[in-house]
Amino acid sequence: MKEKIDQLFQNEAQLPKMSSVVSKVMEMASKPDVVIADLAKEISKDPGLTAAVIKLSNSAYFRPSKPVKTVQESLMTLGIKTVREIILLNETKGILKKELKGYQVDGEANWLHSLIVAELAMRIAVQKKLKIDKDVVFTAGLLHNIGKVILSEFFPTVLMQFRTELQNYEGLYTELEAKFFGYTHQEAGAKLLTKWNFPEELIEVAKFYTEPEKAVHFPELVSVVHIANCIVLVGGMGIDIGGLRIPLSPKALQITGVTEGDLQMYYTLLPEMAKHIEELISV
Amino acid sequence: MLNKDVKIINVGIADIQSGQSPSVIRTTLGSCIGVVFYAPEKKVGAMAHIMLSKDSSGKDSAKNPFKYADTALPQLVKKMEELGCAKGEYYARLFGGASMFKGMNSSFLQNIGDLNVSVAKEFLDKEKITLLVEEVGGHEGRTISLYLDDGRILLKKGGFEKYLYKVR
């Protein structure tokens, strides 16, 4: 199995890809001295992307101060970071909305899971006044379990064995993934994001979101996504065959200052959050 | 296999939905519970997706009654009345209420599931609504689909799926 996955990573044709315009925009947007007009021009090279940016910019979720009619207006009204987030959201939708066959999660549920983890992680970061960029938190939340899409492709062949073993298995679900695939979905996700030349913090989140105590460079960011993921799973959104086997890390709670009362509040807010992201889900 | 004309009604988190044959009502549960009422003679049913046993703040349940068992379940009974079913014509089944992995660091998250299940059972007992089937607890999520044509339930859990046919 491991060899097959290694082959997949070597043969890029089979891997989910980023469009060249999106890669270019990501690279440009990350530079502090980027010129808005240049960025707008690059985005406008892709008509589909342009339409998506304008549509999403006007959604209730992003609440622009005035209606947005062009990419340039969108960049000026919402800011470069938010437009970057919109572009990534639009680009990854096709990947994250895929059915996770082996995991028994349908496409819509996985998409809802990704978006709601992103939204909740952002809310936790804001509410706990953490010094991390909220747009980065959103993106990190959105992409945290993208590796499942890769492993999911390989599940059908080993599924029966995997299920049988899972029945009597009390340990960590990811250990079982490693046994069957040679990789955990966290490792696969980190590899994919590395292929895409994504920033280090997003790679670390994908790699350690189930074990935040192992995060070296961005422990706050990883912890926030970890906590959001646990709460969303308790709410049943995007819950897979591994069920609720990811223990909530005491270290993550300590790093972020999230209390028992906070956890209760976040959980109780899930339906309102799901409503808030409704427009993003339907895109 | 699902016929293309069959309507699938999704029940969101903190939501109640109802329908009639041949529709299918579906939801996915973690620590939440799914309470299913089905009237086999009339082939109608309703499902509640409940998050918590009761509202500790005392303020939220007025705005979001379907979130909490003590306010949602009377609404579910009302829904069956609207579908023309008196008590005794329908029976209950109960799913979900899983809990986090052992050794959880939050007694709140750990206990939601058990509390949900016990409050729902108390309600059914008090209202004398027969509980036919329950599949609750554990660490796994469950997706349940209620087929209103005969009331069977398809339960997906931990990589397995099975039909539950007991409806009365």
Short mmCIF file of C-alpha atoms in Angstrom, two decimals:
data_model
loop_
_atom_site.label_atom_id
_atom_site.label_comp_id
_atom_site.label_asym_id
_atom_site.label_seq_id
_atom_site.Cartn_x
_atom_site.Cartn_y
_atom_site.Cartn_z
CA MET A 1 0.00 0.00 0.00
CA LYS A 2 2.70 2.44 1.00
CA GLU A 3 4.42 1.92 -2.35
CA LYS A 4 1.18 2.68 -4.17
CA ILE A 5 0.76 5.92 -2.30
CA ASP A 6 4.41 6.83 -2.88
CA GLN A 7 3.86 6.21 -6.59
CA LEU A 8 0.82 8.45 -6.49
CA PHE A 9 2.86 11.27 -5.05
CA GLN A 10 5.53 10.77 -7.70
CA ASN A 11 3.09 10.63 -10.56
CA GLU A 12 1.47 14.01 -10.18
CA ALA A 13 -1.04 13.49 -12.96
CA GLN A 14 -3.26 11.53 -10.57
CA LEU A 15 -3.04 13.95 -7.67
CA PRO A 16 -5.57 16.70 -7.05
CA LYS A 17 -4.09 19.82 -8.62
CA MET A 18 -4.12 23.56 -8.09
CA SER A 19 -4.80 25.61 -11.21
CA SER A 20 -1.81 27.66 -12.36
CA VAL A 21 -3.72 30.94 -11.89
CA VAL A 22 -4.57 30.01 -8.31
CA SER A 23 -0.96 29.05 -7.52
CA LYS A 24 0.24 32.33 -8.97
CA VAL A 25 -2.35 34.35 -7.04
CA MET A 26 -1.44 32.54 -3.79
CA GLU A 27 2.21 33.35 -4.34
CA MET A 28 1.55 37.00 -5.19
CA ALA A 29 -0.90 37.51 -2.32
CA SER A 30 1.62 36.27 0.23
CA LYS A 31 4.06 39.07 -0.62
CA PRO A 32 3.76 42.22 1.49
CA ASP A 33 4.45 44.57 -1.42
CA VAL A 34 1.84 43.14 -3.80
CA VAL A 35 0.03 45.68 -5.99
CA ILE A 36 -3.75 45.26 -5.95
CA ALA A 37 -4.10 46.06 -9.66
CA ASP A 38 -1.58 43.32 -10.57
CA LEU A 39 -3.37 40.81 -8.40
CA ALA A 40 -6.73 41.75 -9.92
CA LYS A 41 -5.27 41.31 -13.39
CA GLU A 42 -3.95 37.84 -12.55
CA ILE A 43 -7.28 36.71 -11.08
CA SER A 44 -9.12 38.07 -14.14
CA LYS A 45 -7.20 35.65 -16.37
CA ASP A 46 -9.59 32.97 -15.16
CA PRO A 47 -13.24 33.84 -15.92
CA GLY A 48 -14.66 31.13 -13.64
CA LEU A 49 -12.50 32.29 -10.77
CA THR A 50 -13.44 35.93 -11.41
CA ALA A 51 -17.15 35.11 -11.30
CA ALA A 52 -16.69 33.09 -8.10
CA VAL A 53 -14.74 35.88 -6.38
CA ILE A 54 -17.42 38.46 -7.17
CA LYS A 55 -20.26 36.14 -6.20
CA LEU A 56 -18.71 35.06 -2.90
CA SER A 57 -17.60 38.60 -2.07
CA ASN A 58 -21.25 39.66 -2.14
CA SER A 59 -22.46 36.75 0.01
CA ALA A 60 -23.90 37.34 3.45
CA TYR A 61 -20.92 35.47 4.87
CA PHE A 62 -18.36 38.10 3.86
CA ARG A 63 -20.76 41.04 4.19
CA PRO A 64 -19.05 43.67 2.01
CA SER A 65 -19.65 47.29 3.08
CA LYS A 66 -20.93 48.02 -0.44
CA PRO A 67 -21.85 45.79 -3.40
CA VAL A 68 -18.80 44.42 -5.23
CA LYS A 69 -18.86 44.41 -9.04
CA THR A 70 -15.23 43.76 -10.01
CA VAL A 71 -12.28 41.79 -8.67
CA GLN A 72 -10.46 45.03 -7.95
CA GLU A 73 -13.40 46.29 -5.85
CA SER A 74 -13.46 42.99 -4.02
CA LEU A 75 -9.77 43.29 -3.15
CA MET A 76 -10.26 46.86 -1.94
CA THR A 77 -13.44 46.23 0.05
CA LEU A 78 -12.61 42.88 1.66
CA GLY A 79 -8.82 42.98 1.64
CA ILE A 80 -6.24 40.77 -0.03
CA LYS A 81 -6.25 38.11 2.71
CA THR A 82 -9.98 37.58 2.54
CA VAL A 83 -9.99 37.39 -1.26
CA ARG A 84 -7.16 34.86 -1.01
CA GLU A 85 -9.35 32.83 1.35
CA ILE A 86 -12.26 33.06 -1.13
CA ILE A 87 -10.06 31.83 -3.98
CA LEU A 88 -8.80 28.89 -1.97
CA LEU A 89 -12.31 28.03 -0.89
CA ASN A 90 -13.45 28.01 -4.49
CA GLU A 91 -10.47 25.98 -5.65
CA THR A 92 -10.60 23.29 -2.95
CA LYS A 93 -14.37 22.84 -3.13
CA GLY A 94 -14.04 20.26 -5.90
CA ILE A 95 -11.59 18.26 -3.79
CA LEU A 96 -13.27 18.57 -0.41
CA LYS A 97 -16.76 17.97 -1.76
CA LYS A 98 -15.76 14.48 -2.88
CA GLU A 99 -17.33 11.46 -1.28
CA LEU A 100 -14.91 9.79 1.16
CA LYS A 101 -15.97 6.29 0.16
CA GLY A 102 -13.85 4.23 2.49
CA TYR A 103 -14.59 6.54 5.39
CA GLN A 104 -18.36 6.35 4.85
CA VAL A 105 -18.73 10.13 4.57
CA ASP A 106 -20.60 11.64 1.63
CA GLY A 107 -19.34 14.67 -0.28
CA GLU A 108 -21.78 17.19 1.14
CA ALA A 109 -21.02 16.08 4.70
CA ASN A 110 -17.28 16.37 4.14
CA TRP A 111 -17.66 19.84 2.66
CA LEU A 112 -19.86 20.95 5.57
CA HIS A 113 -17.31 19.48 7.99
CA SER A 114 -14.41 21.35 6.38
CA LEU A 115 -16.23 24.68 6.32
CA ILE A 116 -17.60 24.44 9.81
CA VAL A 117 -14.22 23.47 11.29
CA ALA A 118 -12.79 26.52 9.47
CA GLU A 119 -15.50 28.81 10.85
CA LEU A 120 -15.35 27.45 14.40
CA ALA A 121 -11.53 27.54 14.51
CA MET A 122 -11.68 31.17 13.45
CA ARG A 123 -14.25 31.98 16.13
CA ILE A 124 -12.17 30.28 18.83
CA ALA A 125 -9.07 32.25 17.77
CA VAL A 126 -11.00 35.52 17.89
CA GLN A 127 -12.83 34.78 21.14
CA LYS A 128 -9.65 33.66 22.92
CA LYS A 129 -7.80 36.67 21.45
CA LEU A 130 -5.00 34.50 20.06
CA LYS A 131 -2.34 36.27 18.10
CA ILE A 132 -2.89 34.40 14.87
CA ASP A 133 -4.27 35.74 11.62
CA LYS A 134 -7.93 34.78 11.39
CA ASP A 135 -7.77 34.21 7.63
CA VAL A 136 -4.93 31.74 8.14
CA VAL A 137 -7.00 29.98 10.81
CA PHE A 138 -9.93 29.70 8.38
CA THR A 139 -7.75 28.21 5.64
CA ALA A 140 -6.01 25.84 8.03
CA GLY A 141 -9.39 24.63 9.26
CA LEU A 142 -10.65 24.22 5.73
CA LEU A 143 -7.73 22.01 4.67
CA HIS A 144 -7.01 20.10 7.89
CA ASN A 145 -8.11 16.65 6.74
CA ILE A 146 -7.51 16.93 3.00
CA GLY A 147 -5.33 13.78 3.19
CA LYS A 148 -8.47 11.69 3.66
CA VAL A 149 -9.32 12.39 0.02
CA ILE A 150 -6.06 10.71 -1.01
CA LEU A 151 -6.36 7.64 1.22
CA SER A 152 -10.05 7.31 0.44
CA GLU A 153 -9.15 6.39 -3.12
CA PHE A 154 -7.30 3.35 -1.81
CA PHE A 155 -9.85 2.18 0.72
CA PRO A 156 -12.20 0.02 -1.36
CA THR A 157 -9.66 -2.74 -1.92
CA VAL A 158 -8.73 -3.20 1.72
CA LEU A 159 -12.02 -2.13 3.21
CA MET A 160 -13.38 -5.43 4.47
CA GLN A 161 -10.20 -6.26 6.37
CA PHE A 162 -9.95 -2.73 7.67
CA ARG A 163 -13.54 -2.79 8.96
CA THR A 164 -13.12 -6.14 10.67
CA GLU A 165 -10.03 -4.97 12.49
CA LEU A 166 -11.68 -1.68 13.41
CA GLN A 167 -14.48 -3.48 15.26
CA ASN A 168 -12.26 -4.71 18.07
CA TYR A 169 -9.72 -1.94 17.92
CA GLU A 170 -9.41 0.32 20.93
CA GLY A 171 -6.35 2.34 19.93
CA LEU A 172 -5.93 5.43 17.82
CA TYR A 173 -7.64 5.26 14.46
CA THR A 174 -4.67 6.83 12.73
CA GLU A 175 -2.43 3.99 13.91
CA LEU A 176 -4.69 1.65 12.03
CA GLU A 177 -4.48 3.84 8.93
CA ALA A 178 -0.70 3.69 9.10
CA LYS A 179 -0.85 -0.10 9.41
CA PHE A 180 -3.07 -0.51 6.35
CA PHE A 181 -1.77 2.25 4.10
CA GLY A 182 1.74 2.92 5.26
CA TYR A 183 0.59 6.49 5.83
CA THR A 184 -1.84 8.24 8.08
CA HIS A 185 -4.22 10.67 6.39
CA GLN A 186 -2.38 13.44 8.25
CA GLU A 187 0.91 12.48 6.56
CA ALA A 188 -0.82 12.22 3.19
CA GLY A 189 -2.41 15.65 3.66
CA ALA A 190 0.88 17.24 4.64
CA LYS A 191 2.54 15.69 1.59
CA LEU A 192 -0.14 17.04 -0.72
CA LEU A 193 0.07 20.57 0.70
CA THR A 194 3.85 20.43 0.39
CA LYS A 195 3.43 19.47 -3.28
CA TRP A 196 1.23 22.52 -3.69
CA ASN A 197 3.92 24.73 -2.13
CA PHE A 198 1.57 25.80 0.62
CA PRO A 199 2.82 27.76 3.63
CA GLU A 200 4.42 25.82 6.44
CA GLU A 201 1.71 26.57 8.99
CA LEU A 202 -0.97 24.88 6.87
CA ILE A 203 1.25 21.83 6.42
CA GLU A 204 1.84 21.59 10.17
CA VAL A 205 -1.91 21.74 10.86
CA ALA A 206 -2.61 18.92 8.37
CA LYS A 207 0.19 16.88 9.93
CA PHE A 208 -0.61 17.28 13.61
CA TYR A 209 -4.24 18.31 13.99
CA THR A 210 -5.04 15.07 15.82
CA GLU A 211 -1.91 15.27 17.99
CA PRO A 212 -1.40 18.99 18.64
CA GLU A 213 1.19 18.33 21.33
CA LYS A 214 3.59 17.38 18.53
CA ALA A 215 3.32 20.76 16.77
CA VAL A 216 6.69 22.50 16.86
CA HIS A 217 6.34 25.81 15.01
CA PHE A 218 2.65 26.75 15.19
CA PRO A 219 1.24 25.11 18.34
CA GLU A 220 -1.55 27.70 18.79
CA LEU A 221 -2.86 27.32 15.25
CA VAL A 222 -2.69 23.52 15.35
CA SER A 223 -4.43 23.47 18.76
CA VAL A 224 -7.28 25.70 17.61
CA VAL A 225 -8.00 23.49 14.59
CA HIS A 226 -7.70 20.38 16.78
CA ILE A 227 -10.32 21.64 19.22
CA ALA A 228 -12.67 22.82 16.45
CA ASN A 229 -12.41 19.42 14.74
CA CYS A 230 -13.25 17.54 17.97
CA ILE A 231 -16.32 19.66 18.66
CA VAL A 232 -17.62 19.41 15.10
CA LEU A 233 -17.22 15.61 15.22
CA VAL A 234 -19.14 15.41 18.50
CA GLY A 235 -21.88 17.27 16.61
CA GLY A 236 -21.81 14.43 14.06
CA MET A 237 -20.78 16.58 11.09
CA GLY A 238 -18.37 14.69 8.86
CA ILE A 239 -18.05 11.89 11.40
CA ASP A 240 -16.41 8.90 9.71
CA ILE A 241 -16.03 5.17 10.36
CA GLY A 242 -13.40 5.98 12.97
CA GLY A 243 -16.15 7.63 14.97
CA LEU A 244 -15.13 9.69 17.95
CA ARG A 245 -11.77 8.09 18.48
CA ILE A 246 -9.71 11.27 18.51
CA PRO A 247 -9.11 12.25 22.13
CA LEU A 248 -9.29 15.95 22.94
CA SER A 249 -5.79 17.06 23.88
CA PRO A 250 -5.36 18.68 27.33
CA LYS A 251 -2.29 20.46 25.96
CA ALA A 252 -4.37 22.09 23.21
CA LEU A 253 -6.85 23.38 25.79
CA GLN A 254 -3.98 24.74 27.84
CA ILE A 255 -2.27 26.45 24.89
CA THR A 256 -5.44 28.17 23.71
CA GLY A 257 -6.97 28.83 27.13
CA VAL A 258 -10.21 27.13 26.08
CA THR A 259 -12.23 26.24 29.18
CA GLU A 260 -14.96 23.68 29.84
CA GLY A 261 -17.50 26.51 29.60
CA ASP A 262 -16.09 27.58 26.23
CA LEU A 263 -16.39 24.02 24.88
CA GLN A 264 -20.03 23.95 25.89
CA MET A 265 -20.67 27.30 24.22
CA TYR A 266 -18.91 26.33 20.97
CA TYR A 267 -20.87 23.07 20.78
CA THR A 268 -24.16 24.83 21.42
CA LEU A 269 -23.40 27.34 18.66
CA LEU A 270 -22.94 24.70 15.93
CA PRO A 271 -26.44 25.02 14.40
CA GLU A 272 -26.13 28.81 14.12
CA MET A 273 -22.69 28.41 12.54
CA ALA A 274 -24.03 25.88 10.06
CA LYS A 275 -26.66 28.46 9.10
CA HIS A 276 -24.01 31.15 8.76
CA ILE A 277 -22.00 29.11 6.27
CA GLU A 278 -25.05 27.96 4.30
CA GLU A 279 -24.22 30.25 1.40
CA LEU A 280 -20.64 29.00 1.22
CA ILE A 281 -21.86 25.39 1.17
CA SER A 282 -24.19 26.01 -1.75
CA VAL A 283 -21.49 27.63 -3.90
CA MET B 1 -31.69 0.61 -4.02
CA LEU B 2 -33.34 3.98 -4.02
CA ASN B 3 -35.89 4.83 -6.66
CA LYS B 4 -35.07 8.15 -8.31
CA ASP B 5 -38.50 9.58 -7.50
CA VAL B 6 -38.00 9.01 -3.80
CA LYS B 7 -37.47 12.26 -1.97
CA ILE B 8 -34.69 12.37 0.62
CA ILE B 9 -35.40 14.69 3.50
CA ASN B 10 -32.28 15.67 5.41
CA VAL B 11 -32.55 16.52 9.07
CA GLY B 12 -29.93 19.06 10.06
CA ILE B 13 -28.41 19.51 13.48
CA ALA B 14 -31.08 20.77 15.95
CA ASP B 15 -33.86 20.18 13.47
CA ILE B 16 -37.15 18.27 13.11
CA GLN B 17 -38.49 16.95 9.81
CA SER B 18 -41.44 14.79 8.87
CA GLY B 19 -42.80 13.09 5.78
CA GLN B 20 -44.89 10.36 4.23
CA SER B 21 -44.34 7.29 2.07
CA PRO B 22 -42.28 6.87 -0.10
CA SER B 23 -39.90 9.60 1.15
CA VAL B 24 -36.79 8.86 3.19
CA ILE B 25 -35.75 10.91 6.23
CA ARG B 26 -32.04 10.92 6.99
CA THR B 27 -29.59 12.30 9.55
CA THR B 28 -26.06 11.76 10.90
CA LEU B 29 -25.44 11.64 14.64
CA GLY B 30 -22.43 11.92 16.93
CA SER B 31 -23.32 12.69 20.52
CA CYS B 32 -26.65 14.01 19.33
CA ILE B 33 -29.67 11.71 19.41
CA GLY B 34 -32.11 10.92 16.67
CA VAL B 35 -35.62 10.21 17.91
CA VAL B 36 -37.77 8.52 15.28
CA PHE B 37 -41.57 8.26 15.37
CA TYR B 38 -43.31 6.10 12.78
CA ALA B 39 -46.97 5.22 12.29
CA PRO B 40 -47.07 1.93 10.34
CA GLU B 41 -50.77 2.13 9.36
CA LYS B 42 -50.56 5.63 7.90
CA LYS B 43 -46.94 5.30 6.68
CA VAL B 44 -45.94 8.68 8.04
CA GLY B 45 -43.16 9.60 10.40
CA ALA B 46 -41.01 12.30 11.94
CA MET B 47 -37.43 12.57 13.14
CA ALA B 48 -35.76 14.91 15.63
CA HIS B 49 -32.00 15.55 15.73
CA ILE B 50 -31.38 16.72 19.30
CA MET B 51 -28.07 18.13 20.59
CA LEU B 52 -28.49 18.47 24.34
CA SER B 53 -30.76 17.21 27.11
CA LYS B 54 -31.73 20.65 28.33
CA ASP B 55 -30.85 24.31 28.10
CA SER B 56 -28.57 25.22 30.98
CA SER B 57 -28.70 28.93 30.13
CA GLY B 58 -32.49 28.88 30.12
CA LYS B 59 -32.56 31.46 27.33
CA ASP B 60 -31.59 29.59 24.17
CA SER B 61 -34.40 27.02 24.17
CA ALA B 62 -37.08 29.65 23.55
CA LYS B 63 -35.26 30.62 20.36
CA ASN B 64 -34.02 27.16 19.37
CA PRO B 65 -36.42 24.59 20.85
CA PHE B 66 -35.23 21.76 18.58
CA LYS B 67 -31.74 21.84 20.09
CA TYR B 68 -32.86 20.49 23.46
CA ALA B 69 -34.64 17.24 24.29
CA ASP B 70 -37.04 18.73 26.81
CA THR B 71 -38.36 21.27 24.30
CA ALA B 72 -37.92 19.32 21.04
CA LEU B 73 -39.71 16.10 22.02
CA PRO B 74 -43.11 17.75 22.74
CA GLN B 75 -42.73 19.37 19.30
CA LEU B 76 -42.10 15.96 17.76
CA VAL B 77 -45.34 14.69 19.33
CA LYS B 78 -47.11 17.74 17.92
CA LYS B 79 -45.66 17.00 14.49
CA MET B 80 -47.23 13.52 14.58
CA GLU B 81 -50.58 15.10 15.54
CA GLU B 82 -50.29 17.38 12.52
CA LEU B 83 -49.75 14.28 10.40
CA GLY B 84 -53.03 12.95 11.78
CA CYS B 85 -51.57 10.48 14.28
CA ALA B 86 -52.82 10.15 17.83
CA LYS B 87 -50.70 8.54 20.51
CA GLY B 88 -50.80 4.77 20.20
CA GLU B 89 -50.68 4.95 16.40
CA TYR B 90 -46.94 5.49 16.31
CA TYR B 91 -43.89 3.99 17.99
CA ALA B 92 -40.45 5.33 18.87
CA ARG B 93 -36.89 4.30 18.00
CA LEU B 94 -33.78 5.93 19.40
CA PHE B 95 -30.25 6.35 17.94
CA GLY B 96 -26.98 8.16 18.58
CA GLY B 97 -25.72 9.48 21.89
CA ALA B 98 -22.13 8.37 21.30
CA SER B 99 -19.43 9.69 23.58
CA MET B 100 -15.87 10.87 23.03
CA PHE B 101 -12.93 8.55 23.35
CA LYS B 102 -12.19 7.37 26.87
CA GLY B 103 -10.09 9.68 29.00
CA MET B 104 -11.59 12.79 27.45
CA ASN B 105 -10.49 16.04 28.92
CA SER B 106 -13.94 17.53 29.11
CA SER B 107 -16.71 16.07 31.22
CA PHE B 108 -19.15 18.15 29.19
CA LEU B 109 -18.24 16.65 25.80
CA GLN B 110 -17.86 13.21 27.40
CA ASN B 111 -21.33 13.12 28.91
CA ILE B 112 -23.56 14.78 26.32
CA GLY B 113 -24.51 11.48 24.69
CA ASP B 114 -25.54 9.61 27.84
CA LEU B 115 -27.56 12.55 29.13
CA ASN B 116 -29.38 12.89 25.83
CA VAL B 117 -30.32 9.22 25.85
CA SER B 118 -31.58 9.19 29.43
CA VAL B 119 -33.70 12.34 29.04
CA ALA B 120 -35.26 11.01 25.84
CA LYS B 121 -36.13 7.72 27.53
CA GLU B 122 -37.70 9.51 30.49
CA PHE B 123 -39.86 11.51 28.12
CA LEU B 124 -41.05 8.45 26.18
CA ASP B 125 -41.81 6.70 29.45
CA LYS B 126 -43.79 9.59 30.83
CA GLU B 127 -45.72 10.06 27.58
CA LYS B 128 -46.31 6.29 27.28
CA ILE B 129 -44.83 6.11 23.78
CA THR B 130 -43.45 2.62 23.20
CA LEU B 131 -39.71 2.47 22.54
CA LEU B 132 -39.23 -0.37 20.05
CA VAL B 133 -35.54 -0.23 19.16
CA GLU B 134 -32.49 1.57 20.47
CA GLU B 135 -28.93 1.72 19.16
CA VAL B 136 -27.12 4.18 21.38
CA GLY B 137 -23.78 4.92 23.05
CA GLY B 138 -20.32 3.77 22.00
CA HIS B 139 -17.74 5.91 20.25
CA GLU B 140 -19.04 5.80 16.71
CA GLY B 141 -21.17 8.11 14.66
CA ARG B 142 -24.34 6.81 13.03
CA THR B 143 -26.23 7.72 9.89
CA ILE B 144 -29.87 6.68 10.01
CA SER B 145 -32.34 6.65 7.14
CA LEU B 146 -36.04 6.11 7.79
CA TYR B 147 -37.83 4.62 4.78
CA LEU B 148 -41.40 5.78 5.14
CA ASP B 149 -42.83 3.15 2.77
CA ASP B 150 -42.49 0.43 5.42
CA GLY B 151 -40.73 2.15 8.31
CA ARG B 152 -37.48 0.24 8.10
CA ILE B 153 -34.30 2.01 9.18
CA LEU B 154 -30.93 1.76 7.47
CA LEU B 155 -28.24 2.20 10.09
CA LYS B 156 -24.66 2.97 9.03
CA LYS B 157 -22.03 2.76 11.71
CA GLY B 158 -18.32 2.03 11.95
CA GLY B 159 -18.04 0.87 8.35
CA PHE B 160 -21.06 -1.43 8.52
CA GLU B 161 -24.65 -1.02 7.50
CA LYS B 162 -27.77 -2.93 8.40
CA TYR B 163 -31.54 -2.67 8.12
CA LEU B 164 -33.75 -2.62 11.19
CA TYR B 165 -37.28 -3.74 10.34
CA LYS B 166 -39.12 -3.67 13.65
CA VAL B 167 -41.81 -0.96 13.38
CA ARG B 168 -44.50 -2.05 15.85
#
